Amino acid sequence: MNRQAQAVILLLLGGAVLRASATDLYLRYVKEGLRPFLIAAGLLLIAAAIMTLWYELRPPAPRALAPAGGLGGAPAGADGAAPVGGDDAVSVGGSAAVPAWSDTGSRPLLGDGAGVPADGSGDGRDGHGHAHHEPRVGWLLILPVLGLLLVAPPALGSYAAGQAGTALSSQQQSDYPPLPEGDPVQVSVLDYASRALFDRGASIGDRRVQLTGFIATGADGQPILARMVLSCCAADGRPVKLGLTGDVPAGLPDDSWVEVTGRYSDRLGRDPVNDAEIPYLEIESWRQVPVPKRPYD
């Protein structure tokens, strides 16, 4: 792969990053606050690609040829090496033939004075007339670029939730403020789970809460409500899981998004992945909803 091909891949990658940043697609990979950094990275990749293409495609600058010795005696190379006579010499002002020397040390130039060393090292050859080729495996680098441009993978869902333990596996601060006004009050899955575990529902009381998450299958085969939380990007995503009682959503496949309304339940379960406690929610009503714009908490 030559420099021009590398520049084209950089250009495609930068365009793919900008395309994802200009839409809601980037929210499937990183948190919302990282959007300015994605835009800056995409612009830098495009600028690097353009500069590389300009450098590679610009016309070559002419190279000045200078004799390495005087005109009267036998000239010597830059390192004292003897010049190559015959066809490799250049006649200067009718005097003795003077070989043309390159700016690469003592290597004489070809007989036509074109600025190419006689050993072929300046034209990509190995001195025997054979051109060098870059490994073709480098073209595989274009596959992730095409994948980002042509394929839009979904956000992390039930499969990722089933492979990782709940994110609320360590003791946290239990001094939670009161819930905001509203009936039902909209809270995130993470907020409810934290209050239910570490505050034992004291800050929730008998208030009705409304949560949005996706359906996943629990260890006992029953549906649970889950939502992924990110620290930075999808690579570090971990699920927050809620067990369900009461009017549990039935007949929905995994990864179906639902909005549930219910009250605090003091029931607790165990996550089979990391043996952490899983709080429960007593559901009073639910409805299926489309995938939200921001799928992560």
Short mmCIF file of C-alpha atoms in Angstrom, two decimals:
data_model
loop_
_atom_site.label_atom_id
_atom_site.label_comp_id
_atom_site.label_asym_id
_atom_site.label_seq_id
_atom_site.Cartn_x
_atom_site.Cartn_y
_atom_site.Cartn_z
CA MET A 1 0.00 0.00 0.00
CA ASN A 2 1.54 3.32 -1.06
CA ARG A 3 1.12 6.73 0.49
CA GLN A 4 -1.74 7.68 -1.81
CA ALA A 5 -3.78 4.64 -0.79
CA GLN A 6 -3.10 5.38 2.87
CA ALA A 7 -4.31 8.93 2.36
CA VAL A 8 -7.53 7.70 0.73
CA ILE A 9 -8.22 5.42 3.71
CA LEU A 10 -7.59 8.33 6.09
CA LEU A 11 -10.00 10.42 4.06
CA LEU A 12 -12.71 7.75 4.20
CA LEU A 13 -12.21 7.22 7.93
CA GLY A 14 -12.41 10.94 8.66
CA GLY A 15 -15.56 11.21 6.55
CA ALA A 16 -17.13 8.28 8.38
CA VAL A 17 -16.38 9.85 11.77
CA LEU A 18 -17.87 13.18 10.67
CA ARG A 19 -20.93 11.44 9.24
CA ALA A 20 -21.55 9.62 12.52
CA SER A 21 -20.98 12.82 14.51
CA ALA A 22 -23.43 14.81 12.38
CA THR A 23 -26.27 12.38 13.19
CA ASP A 24 -27.39 10.44 16.25
CA LEU A 25 -25.33 7.46 15.08
CA TYR A 26 -22.40 8.39 17.31
CA LEU A 27 -24.58 7.86 20.40
CA ARG A 28 -24.35 4.12 19.76
CA TYR A 29 -20.61 4.23 20.37
CA VAL A 30 -19.80 7.03 22.84
CA LYS A 31 -21.44 9.36 25.34
CA GLU A 32 -23.12 12.54 24.14
CA GLY A 33 -20.47 14.83 25.64
CA LEU A 34 -17.74 13.40 23.38
CA ARG A 35 -19.29 14.74 20.17
CA PRO A 36 -16.95 17.80 19.86
CA PHE A 37 -13.91 15.54 20.17
CA LEU A 38 -15.23 13.24 17.43
CA ILE A 39 -15.76 16.19 15.10
CA ALA A 40 -12.24 17.48 15.80
CA ALA A 41 -10.75 14.02 15.20
CA GLY A 42 -12.63 13.65 11.90
CA LEU A 43 -11.42 17.04 10.68
CA LEU A 44 -7.81 16.22 11.61
CA LEU A 45 -7.97 12.92 9.72
CA ILE A 46 -9.33 14.65 6.62
CA ALA A 47 -6.70 17.38 6.84
CA ALA A 48 -3.92 14.79 7.17
CA ALA A 49 -5.28 12.90 4.15
CA ILE A 50 -5.44 16.04 2.00
CA MET A 51 -1.92 17.10 2.95
CA THR A 52 -0.58 13.62 2.18
CA LEU A 53 -2.26 13.56 -1.23
CA TRP A 54 -0.95 17.03 -2.03
CA TYR A 55 2.57 16.04 -1.06
CA GLU A 56 2.46 12.85 -3.12
CA LEU A 57 0.81 14.31 -6.24
CA ARG A 58 2.72 17.58 -6.52
CA PRO A 59 5.27 17.77 -9.37
CA PRO A 60 8.83 16.83 -8.30
CA ALA A 61 11.25 19.70 -7.73
CA PRO A 62 14.22 19.85 -10.15
CA ARG A 63 17.51 18.58 -8.69
CA ALA A 64 20.71 20.56 -9.29
CA LEU A 65 23.68 18.51 -10.56
CA ALA A 66 27.14 19.53 -9.40
CA PRO A 67 30.50 17.97 -10.34
CA ALA A 68 32.32 16.52 -7.37
CA GLY A 69 35.85 17.62 -8.41
CA GLY A 70 37.85 20.02 -10.56
CA LEU A 71 37.78 20.03 -14.33
CA GLY A 72 41.49 19.34 -14.88
CA GLY A 73 42.12 16.29 -12.79
CA ALA A 74 40.33 13.11 -12.00
CA PRO A 75 37.21 14.03 -10.03
CA ALA A 76 36.33 12.25 -6.82
CA GLY A 77 33.01 11.59 -5.13
CA ALA A 78 31.77 13.21 -1.95
CA ASP A 79 33.37 10.43 0.08
CA GLY A 80 36.51 10.20 -1.98
CA ALA A 81 35.29 7.33 -4.15
CA ALA A 82 36.45 7.18 -7.72
CA PRO A 83 33.89 8.23 -10.32
CA VAL A 84 32.55 5.98 -12.97
CA GLY A 85 33.78 6.87 -16.40
CA GLY A 86 32.47 6.12 -19.82
CA ASP A 87 28.80 6.73 -20.37
CA ASP A 88 28.36 7.86 -16.74
CA ALA A 89 30.48 11.00 -17.37
CA VAL A 90 29.23 14.41 -18.37
CA SER A 91 31.32 16.67 -20.61
CA VAL A 92 31.77 20.14 -19.10
CA GLY A 93 32.79 23.00 -21.42
CA GLY A 94 34.74 20.70 -23.72
CA SER A 95 37.08 19.68 -20.94
CA ALA A 96 37.61 16.27 -19.51
CA ALA A 97 34.54 14.25 -18.90
CA VAL A 98 33.24 14.69 -15.38
CA PRO A 99 30.84 12.18 -13.89
CA ALA A 100 27.60 13.50 -12.47
CA TRP A 101 27.24 12.88 -8.77
CA SER A 102 24.03 12.74 -6.79
CA ASP A 103 23.37 14.42 -3.47
CA THR A 104 23.14 11.00 -1.83
CA GLY A 105 26.88 10.54 -1.22
CA SER A 106 29.31 8.87 -3.59
CA ARG A 107 26.74 7.11 -5.77
CA PRO A 108 27.11 8.31 -9.42
CA LEU A 109 24.04 9.27 -11.38
CA LEU A 110 22.84 7.49 -14.47
CA GLY A 111 24.38 8.53 -17.74
CA ASP A 112 21.48 10.77 -18.75
CA GLY A 113 22.05 12.99 -15.70
CA ALA A 114 18.43 12.58 -14.62
CA GLY A 115 19.26 12.57 -10.95
CA VAL A 116 18.74 8.84 -10.46
CA PRO A 117 21.54 6.88 -8.75
CA ALA A 118 23.08 4.17 -10.87
CA ASP A 119 22.23 1.49 -8.31
CA GLY A 120 18.53 2.14 -8.77
CA SER A 121 17.97 3.13 -5.14
CA GLY A 122 16.21 6.34 -6.06
CA ASP A 123 13.46 4.88 -8.22
CA GLY A 124 12.09 2.19 -5.90
CA ARG A 125 14.27 -0.57 -7.39
CA ASP A 126 16.72 -2.91 -5.75
CA GLY A 127 19.71 -2.30 -8.06
CA HIS A 128 18.82 -5.27 -10.27
CA GLY A 129 15.91 -3.59 -11.97
CA HIS A 130 13.26 -5.15 -9.74
CA ALA A 131 10.60 -2.90 -8.22
CA HIS A 132 9.66 -3.29 -4.55
CA HIS A 133 5.98 -3.92 -3.65
CA GLU A 134 4.28 -3.07 -0.35
CA PRO A 135 2.38 -5.92 1.36
CA ARG A 136 -1.13 -6.23 -0.04
CA VAL A 137 -2.46 -7.17 3.40
CA GLY A 138 -2.45 -3.45 4.20
CA TRP A 139 -5.61 -3.10 2.12
CA LEU A 140 -7.48 -4.97 4.85
CA LEU A 141 -7.36 -1.71 6.82
CA ILE A 142 -10.15 -0.45 4.60
CA LEU A 143 -12.61 -3.05 5.94
CA PRO A 144 -13.42 -1.27 9.23
CA VAL A 145 -13.81 1.96 7.30
CA LEU A 146 -16.35 0.38 4.96
CA GLY A 147 -18.07 -1.22 7.93
CA LEU A 148 -18.50 2.16 9.61
CA LEU A 149 -19.74 3.75 6.39
CA LEU A 150 -22.07 1.00 5.18
CA VAL A 151 -23.17 -0.85 8.33
CA ALA A 152 -24.77 0.74 11.39
CA PRO A 153 -24.58 -1.78 14.25
CA PRO A 154 -27.28 -1.41 16.92
CA ALA A 155 -26.61 -0.15 20.42
CA LEU A 156 -25.60 -2.63 23.11
CA GLY A 157 -28.61 -4.68 24.17
CA SER A 158 -29.78 -7.85 25.84
CA TYR A 159 -26.84 -9.99 24.69
CA ALA A 160 -24.31 -7.59 26.24
CA ALA A 161 -26.45 -7.38 29.39
CA GLY A 162 -26.46 -11.15 29.72
CA GLN A 163 -22.68 -11.40 29.41
CA ALA A 164 -21.81 -8.82 32.08
CA GLY A 165 -22.72 -8.42 35.71
CA THR A 166 -24.79 -5.50 36.94
CA ALA A 167 -22.86 -2.26 37.28
CA LEU A 168 -24.16 -1.68 40.82
CA SER A 169 -21.92 -4.22 42.49
CA SER A 170 -20.15 -2.00 45.03
CA GLN A 171 -21.45 0.04 47.96
CA GLN A 172 -22.12 3.66 47.14
CA GLN A 173 -23.20 6.79 48.94
CA SER A 174 -26.76 6.36 50.24
CA ASP A 175 -27.58 10.02 50.88
CA TYR A 176 -29.93 10.56 47.94
CA PRO A 177 -31.99 13.74 47.48
CA PRO A 178 -35.80 13.53 47.26
CA LEU A 179 -37.33 12.68 43.91
CA PRO A 180 -38.46 15.60 41.77
CA GLU A 181 -42.11 16.56 41.44
CA GLY A 182 -44.45 14.60 39.19
CA ASP A 183 -46.71 11.59 39.24
CA PRO A 184 -45.33 9.41 37.96
CA VAL A 185 -41.85 10.87 38.21
CA GLN A 186 -39.49 9.99 35.39
CA VAL A 187 -36.20 8.50 36.61
CA SER A 188 -33.46 6.57 34.88
CA VAL A 189 -32.92 2.87 35.42
CA LEU A 190 -29.58 3.68 37.04
CA ASP A 191 -31.14 6.22 39.43
CA TYR A 192 -33.91 3.89 40.52
CA ALA A 193 -31.59 0.91 40.97
CA SER A 194 -29.13 2.98 43.02
CA ARG A 195 -31.87 4.30 45.32
CA ALA A 196 -33.45 0.87 45.67
CA LEU A 197 -30.15 -0.81 46.59
CA PHE A 198 -28.15 1.71 48.55
CA ASP A 199 -30.98 3.76 50.03
CA ARG A 200 -33.33 0.79 50.45
CA GLY A 201 -36.04 2.84 48.78
CA ALA A 202 -36.11 5.52 51.51
CA SER A 203 -35.84 8.36 48.98
CA ILE A 204 -38.48 6.73 46.75
CA GLY A 205 -41.11 5.98 49.35
CA ASP A 206 -44.52 5.22 47.89
CA ARG A 207 -44.00 7.45 44.86
CA ARG A 208 -44.80 6.13 41.41
CA VAL A 209 -41.84 6.08 39.07
CA GLN A 210 -41.57 5.77 35.31
CA LEU A 211 -38.55 4.11 33.67
CA THR A 212 -37.52 3.26 30.11
CA GLY A 213 -35.32 0.30 29.25
CA PHE A 214 -35.09 -2.84 27.14
CA ILE A 215 -36.31 -6.33 27.90
CA ALA A 216 -33.76 -9.07 28.57
CA THR A 217 -34.11 -12.61 29.84
CA GLY A 218 -33.07 -13.18 33.45
CA ALA A 219 -31.38 -16.19 34.98
CA ASP A 220 -34.75 -17.77 35.84
CA GLY A 221 -36.07 -17.28 32.32
CA GLN A 222 -38.27 -14.35 33.35
CA PRO A 223 -38.00 -10.93 31.67
CA ILE A 224 -35.98 -8.22 33.36
CA LEU A 225 -35.61 -4.53 32.59
CA ALA A 226 -32.09 -3.38 31.71
CA ARG A 227 -30.18 -0.41 30.38
CA MET A 228 -26.51 0.01 29.55
CA VAL A 229 -24.39 2.66 31.25
CA LEU A 230 -21.18 4.05 29.77
CA SER A 231 -18.13 5.61 31.36
CA CYS A 232 -16.69 6.66 28.00
CA CYS A 233 -17.70 4.50 25.05
CA ALA A 234 -19.49 1.28 24.14
CA ALA A 235 -16.35 -0.74 24.88
CA ASP A 236 -16.78 -0.15 28.63
CA GLY A 237 -20.59 -0.43 28.66
CA ARG A 238 -22.12 -2.33 31.59
CA PRO A 239 -25.76 -3.16 32.27
CA VAL A 240 -28.00 -2.04 35.10
CA LYS A 241 -30.63 -4.72 35.68
CA LEU A 242 -34.03 -4.62 37.39
CA GLY A 243 -36.15 -7.60 38.33
CA LEU A 244 -39.86 -7.18 37.61
CA THR A 245 -42.97 -8.09 39.59
CA GLY A 246 -46.64 -7.22 39.17
CA ASP A 247 -47.83 -6.58 35.61
CA VAL A 248 -44.67 -7.95 33.96
CA PRO A 249 -44.40 -7.35 30.18
CA ALA A 250 -45.13 -10.65 28.47
CA GLY A 251 -44.74 -11.88 24.92
CA LEU A 252 -42.00 -9.40 24.00
CA PRO A 253 -38.69 -10.52 22.47
CA ASP A 254 -35.37 -9.48 23.92
CA ASP A 255 -34.22 -5.95 23.08
CA SER A 256 -37.81 -4.63 22.98
CA TRP A 257 -37.90 -1.18 24.55
CA VAL A 258 -40.67 -0.50 27.06
CA GLU A 259 -41.79 2.30 29.33
CA VAL A 260 -42.91 0.97 32.69
CA THR A 261 -44.69 2.66 35.57
CA GLY A 262 -44.57 1.20 39.06
CA ARG A 263 -43.50 1.48 42.68
CA TYR A 264 -40.54 0.46 44.79
CA SER A 265 -40.28 -3.20 45.78
CA ASP A 266 -38.06 -4.42 48.61
CA ARG A 267 -37.46 -7.71 46.84
CA LEU A 268 -33.87 -8.45 45.83
CA GLY A 269 -32.32 -10.96 43.46
CA ARG A 270 -28.82 -12.07 42.54
CA ASP A 271 -26.97 -11.57 39.29
CA PRO A 272 -25.60 -14.97 38.17
CA VAL A 273 -22.67 -13.29 36.43
CA ASN A 274 -21.08 -11.46 39.37
CA ASP A 275 -23.39 -12.42 42.26
CA ALA A 276 -24.34 -8.78 42.86
CA GLU A 277 -27.76 -7.77 44.19
CA ILE A 278 -30.47 -6.87 41.68
CA PRO A 279 -33.35 -4.64 42.88
CA TYR A 280 -36.94 -5.16 41.80
CA LEU A 281 -39.70 -2.90 40.54
CA GLU A 282 -43.40 -3.60 41.03
CA ILE A 283 -44.99 -2.71 37.71
CA GLU A 284 -48.48 -1.22 37.50
CA SER A 285 -48.55 -0.55 33.75
CA TRP A 286 -46.27 -0.65 30.73
CA ARG A 287 -46.21 0.14 27.02
CA GLN A 288 -43.81 -0.63 24.20
CA VAL A 289 -41.83 2.32 22.85
CA PRO A 290 -39.33 2.83 20.00
CA VAL A 291 -35.60 2.81 20.62
CA PRO A 292 -34.74 6.14 22.28
CA LYS A 293 -32.37 8.64 20.74
CA ARG A 294 -29.95 8.13 23.62
CA PRO A 295 -29.93 4.40 24.38
CA TYR A 296 -27.40 4.59 27.25
CA ASP A 297 -27.67 6.01 30.75
#
